[in-house]
Coordinates of C-alpha atoms in Angstrom, one line a residue:
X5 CA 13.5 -17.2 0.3
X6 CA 10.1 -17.5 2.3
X7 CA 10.1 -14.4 4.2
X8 CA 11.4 -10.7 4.1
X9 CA 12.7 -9.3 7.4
X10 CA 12.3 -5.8 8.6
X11 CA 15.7 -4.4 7.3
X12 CA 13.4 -4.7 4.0
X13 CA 16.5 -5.9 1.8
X14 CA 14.5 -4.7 -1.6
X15 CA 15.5 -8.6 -3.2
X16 CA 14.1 -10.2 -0.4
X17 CA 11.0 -8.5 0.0
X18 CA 10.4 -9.0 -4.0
X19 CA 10.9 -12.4 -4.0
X20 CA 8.5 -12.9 -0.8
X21 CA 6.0 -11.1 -2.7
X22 CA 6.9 -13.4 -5.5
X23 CA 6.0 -16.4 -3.6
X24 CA 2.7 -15.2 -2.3
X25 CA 1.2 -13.5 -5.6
X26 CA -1.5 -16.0 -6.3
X27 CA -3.5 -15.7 -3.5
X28 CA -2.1 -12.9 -2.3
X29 CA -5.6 -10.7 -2.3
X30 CA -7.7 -13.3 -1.1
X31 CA -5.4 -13.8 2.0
X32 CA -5.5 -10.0 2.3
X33 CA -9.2 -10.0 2.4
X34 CA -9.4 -13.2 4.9
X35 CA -6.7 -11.3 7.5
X36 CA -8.8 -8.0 7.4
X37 CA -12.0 -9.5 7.9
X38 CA -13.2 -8.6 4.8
X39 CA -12.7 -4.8 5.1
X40 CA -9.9 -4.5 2.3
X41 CA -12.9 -3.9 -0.2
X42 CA -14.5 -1.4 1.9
X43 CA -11.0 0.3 2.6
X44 CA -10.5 0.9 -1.3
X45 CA -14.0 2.1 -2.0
X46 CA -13.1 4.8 0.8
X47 CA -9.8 5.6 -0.6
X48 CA -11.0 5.5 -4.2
X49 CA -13.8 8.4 -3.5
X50 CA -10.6 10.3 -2.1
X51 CA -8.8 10.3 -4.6
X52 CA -11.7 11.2 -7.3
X53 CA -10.5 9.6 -10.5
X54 CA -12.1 10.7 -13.8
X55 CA -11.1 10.7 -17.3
X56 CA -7.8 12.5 -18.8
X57 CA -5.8 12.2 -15.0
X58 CA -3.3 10.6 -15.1
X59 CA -2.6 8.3 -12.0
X60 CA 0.8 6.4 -10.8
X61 CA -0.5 3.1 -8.4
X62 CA 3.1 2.2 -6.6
X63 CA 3.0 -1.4 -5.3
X64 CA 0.0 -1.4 -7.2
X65 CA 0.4 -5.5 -6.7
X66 CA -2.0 -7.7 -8.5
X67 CA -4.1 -4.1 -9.3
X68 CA -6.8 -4.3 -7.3
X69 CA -6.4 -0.6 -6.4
X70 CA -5.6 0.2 -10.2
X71 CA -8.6 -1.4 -11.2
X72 CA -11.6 1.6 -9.7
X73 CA -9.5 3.8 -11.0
X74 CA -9.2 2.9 -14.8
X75 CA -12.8 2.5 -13.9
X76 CA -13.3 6.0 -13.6
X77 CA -11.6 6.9 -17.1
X78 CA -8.3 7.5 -15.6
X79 CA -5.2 6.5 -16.9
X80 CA -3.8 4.4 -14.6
X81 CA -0.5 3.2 -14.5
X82 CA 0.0 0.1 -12.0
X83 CA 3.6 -0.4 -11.0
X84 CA 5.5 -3.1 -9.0
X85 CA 9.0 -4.3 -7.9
X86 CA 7.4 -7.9 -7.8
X87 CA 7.3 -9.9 -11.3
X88 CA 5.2 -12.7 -9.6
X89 CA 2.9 -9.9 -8.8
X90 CA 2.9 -8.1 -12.0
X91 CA 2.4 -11.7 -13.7
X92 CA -0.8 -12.6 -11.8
X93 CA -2.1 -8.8 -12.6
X94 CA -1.6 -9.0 -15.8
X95 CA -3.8 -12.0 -16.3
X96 CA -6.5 -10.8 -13.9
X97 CA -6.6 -7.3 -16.0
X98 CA -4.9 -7.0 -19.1
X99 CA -5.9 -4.0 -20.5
X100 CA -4.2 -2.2 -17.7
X101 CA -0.4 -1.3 -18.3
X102 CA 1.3 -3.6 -15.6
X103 CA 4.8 -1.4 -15.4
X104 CA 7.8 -3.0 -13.3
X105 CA 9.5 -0.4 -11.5
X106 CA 11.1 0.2 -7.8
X107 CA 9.8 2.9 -5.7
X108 CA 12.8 4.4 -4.7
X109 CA 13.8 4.7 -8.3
X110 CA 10.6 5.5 -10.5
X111 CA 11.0 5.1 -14.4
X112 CA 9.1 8.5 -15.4
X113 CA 10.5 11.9 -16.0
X114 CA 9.4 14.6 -13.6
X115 CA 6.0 16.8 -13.0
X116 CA 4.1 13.6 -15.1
X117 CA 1.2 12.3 -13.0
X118 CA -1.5 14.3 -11.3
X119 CA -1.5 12.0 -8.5
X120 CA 0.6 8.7 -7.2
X121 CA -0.6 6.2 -4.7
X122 CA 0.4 3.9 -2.7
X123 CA -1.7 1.3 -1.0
X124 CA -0.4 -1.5 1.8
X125 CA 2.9 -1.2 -0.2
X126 CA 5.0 2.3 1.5
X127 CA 5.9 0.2 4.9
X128 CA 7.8 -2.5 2.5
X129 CA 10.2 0.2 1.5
X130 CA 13.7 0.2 2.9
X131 CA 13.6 4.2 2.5
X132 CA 10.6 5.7 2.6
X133 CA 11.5 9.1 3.0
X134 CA 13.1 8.9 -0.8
X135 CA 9.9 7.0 -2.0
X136 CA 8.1 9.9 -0.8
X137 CA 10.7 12.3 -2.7
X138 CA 10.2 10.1 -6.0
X139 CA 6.4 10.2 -5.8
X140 CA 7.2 13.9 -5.3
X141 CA 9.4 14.1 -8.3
X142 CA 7.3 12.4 -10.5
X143 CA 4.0 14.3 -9.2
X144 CA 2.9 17.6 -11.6
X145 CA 2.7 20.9 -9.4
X146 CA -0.9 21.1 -8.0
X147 CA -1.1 17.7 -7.7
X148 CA -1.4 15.1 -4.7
X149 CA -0.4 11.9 -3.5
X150 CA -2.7 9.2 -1.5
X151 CA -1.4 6.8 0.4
X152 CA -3.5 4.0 2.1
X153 CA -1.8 2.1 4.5
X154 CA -1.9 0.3 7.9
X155 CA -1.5 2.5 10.8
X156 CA -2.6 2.6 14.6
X157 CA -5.6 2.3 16.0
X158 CA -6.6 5.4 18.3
X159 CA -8.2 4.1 20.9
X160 CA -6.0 2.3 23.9
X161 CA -8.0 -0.4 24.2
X162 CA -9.3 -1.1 20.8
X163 CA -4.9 -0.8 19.9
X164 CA -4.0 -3.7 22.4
X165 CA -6.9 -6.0 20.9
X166 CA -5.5 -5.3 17.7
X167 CA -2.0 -5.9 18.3
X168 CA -2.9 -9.7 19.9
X169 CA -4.9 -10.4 16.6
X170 CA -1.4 -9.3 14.4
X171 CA 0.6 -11.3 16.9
X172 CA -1.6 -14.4 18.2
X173 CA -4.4 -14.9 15.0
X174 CA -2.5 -13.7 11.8
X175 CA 0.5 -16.9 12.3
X176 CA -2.6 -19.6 12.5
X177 CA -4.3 -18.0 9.5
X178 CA -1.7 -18.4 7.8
X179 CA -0.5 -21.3 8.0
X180 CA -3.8 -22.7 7.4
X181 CA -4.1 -21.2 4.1
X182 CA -0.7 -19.7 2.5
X183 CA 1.7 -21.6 0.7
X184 CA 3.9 -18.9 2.5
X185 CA 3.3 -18.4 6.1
X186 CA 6.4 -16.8 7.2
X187 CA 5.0 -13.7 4.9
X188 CA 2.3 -13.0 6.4
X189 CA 4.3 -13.2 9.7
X190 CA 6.4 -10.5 7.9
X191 CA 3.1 -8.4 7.3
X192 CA 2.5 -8.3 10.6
X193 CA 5.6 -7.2 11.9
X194 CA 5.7 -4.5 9.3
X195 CA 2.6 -3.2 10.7
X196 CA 3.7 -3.3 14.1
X197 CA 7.0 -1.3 13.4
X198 CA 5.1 0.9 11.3
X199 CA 4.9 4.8 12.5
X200 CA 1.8 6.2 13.6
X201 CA -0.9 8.8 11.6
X202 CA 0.8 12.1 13.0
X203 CA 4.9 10.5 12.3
X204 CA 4.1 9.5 8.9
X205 CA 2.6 12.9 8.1
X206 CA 5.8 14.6 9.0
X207 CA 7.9 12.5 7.3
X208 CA 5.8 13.0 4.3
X209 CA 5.9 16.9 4.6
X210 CA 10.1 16.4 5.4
X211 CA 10.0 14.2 1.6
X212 CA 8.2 17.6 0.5
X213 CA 4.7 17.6 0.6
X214 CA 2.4 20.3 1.7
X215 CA -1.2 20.7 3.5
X216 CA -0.9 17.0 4.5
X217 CA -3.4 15.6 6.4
X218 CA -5.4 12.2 7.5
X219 CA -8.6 10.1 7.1
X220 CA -8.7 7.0 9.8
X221 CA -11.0 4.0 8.3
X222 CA -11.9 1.7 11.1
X223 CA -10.6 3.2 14.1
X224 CA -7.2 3.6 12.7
X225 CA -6.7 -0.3 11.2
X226 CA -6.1 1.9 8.0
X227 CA -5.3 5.6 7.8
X228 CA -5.4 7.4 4.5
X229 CA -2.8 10.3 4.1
X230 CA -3.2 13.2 1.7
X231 CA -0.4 15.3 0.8
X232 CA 0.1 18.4 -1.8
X233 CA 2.6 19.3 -4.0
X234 CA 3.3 23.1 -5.0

C-alpha cells in the first residue's frame, strides 16, 4: 500500500504511515519550510504543561509533540494507530510510554487526562466527530483539549499561493526525497479537503466541547483550537 485515499480507510492510512515513519519528521519540516518547530513551540506554551497533568498526545507519531511536554514534568502519554510510527518513537525517546491505540476507540476509562491533543493527525480520521467525543470521554471535567492542525489561510491571496505550493511543489518534494511519494500527495489532499477554523470549531462543540475558540499561526497554514469540557 503506498498511499491512503481520502475515504481514510483506518488500515490504509496506518500502513501509509507505516511506510513513511523513518523520515517522516524531517519531510514534515522540509514541506513547511521549517515552521513545524516554531508551530509546536506555539502550541506547547498553549497548552502549559507542568508536573502532575496528565496529558493524552493522539497521533502523537514519532513524539515530537510528546516530547516538550514530558519536558515540562507532565505525564505524557503518546498514542498511535501506526506501529512503524510507534517503532521509530520508541527509539528516538524511550522513556516516554509509546501506547498503540485508534482514535476513534481510545484504550482509557473515562474523566482520566487533564488534557488530550492532537497534532497534524485529526484530518487522517475517518470520523472525526467521534474522535472528538472519545477525546471528550476520556478528558476529566474542567479540562481541555488542543488540537494543532492544518487549516486555511485568511487571507485570499495569501490562500491561492498556498494552495499551488500543496498542489504544484509538495509532488516534486517528494519524490525527490521520500521513499513514499504518493503520501505526501495524500497530505496534501487531506489538507485541501480539510474544513476551515470556524467549521472545525463547530464540529468540535457538536462532539461536546465548550468555550472553543482559535489561535492562527502563520496566517492560517496552522490553526490551534481550544475546546473545554464541563
Amino acid at each position: 500500500m503506498s498511499r491512503a485515499d481520502l475515504g481514510k480507510e483506518p488500515n490504509e492510512v496506518a500502513q501509509m504511515f507505516d511506510g513513511v515513519a523513518k523520515r517522516y519528521d524531517l519531510l514534515n519540516d522540509l514541506l513547511s519550510l521549517w515552521r513545524t518547530k516554531s508551530w509546536r513551540k506555539r502550541a506547547t506554551k498553549i497548552m502549559a504543561p507542568k508536573p502532575g497533568m496528565e496529558i493524552l498526545d493522539i497521533a502523537a507519531g514519532t513524539g515530537t509533540s510528546s516530547r516538550p511536554l514530558a519536558d515540562k514534568g507532565a505525564k505524557v502519554i503518546p498514542l498511535d494507530f501506526s506501529k512503524g510510527m510507534l517503532e521509530a518513537g520508541r527509539k528516538r525517546h524511550p522513556d516516554l510510554p509509546f501506547t498503540f491505540g485508534d482514535a476513534l476507540n481510545l484504550p482509557f476509562p473515562d474523566n482520566k487526562f487533564d488534557l488530550t491533543t492532537i497534532s497534524f493527525g485529526l484530518r487522517n480520521t475517518n470520523d472525526v466527530q467521534s474522535a472528538l467525543a472519545e477525546s471528550y470521554r476520556v478528558t476529566k471535567s474542567g479540562g481541555r483539549i488542543v488540537i494543532v492542525e492544518f487549516s486555511q489561510p485568511t487571507n485570499s491571496f495569501f490562500r491561492n499561493i498556498y494552495r499551488k505550493y500543496l498542489l504544484a511543489a509538495i509532488p516534486p518534494i517528494a519524490r525527490k526525497f521520500s521513499s513514499n511519494p504518493d503520501a505526501y500527495i495524500y497530505l496534501s489532499e487531506s489538507i485541501l479537503a480539510w474544513p476551515d477554523q470556524k467549521l472545525l470549531a463547530q464540529i468540535m462543540q457538536t462532539a461536546g466541547w465548550d468555550s472553543v475558540r482559535w489561535r492562527n499561526f502563520t496566517g492560517g497554514i496552522v490553526a490551534v483550537h481550544i475546546g473545554y469540557k464541563n
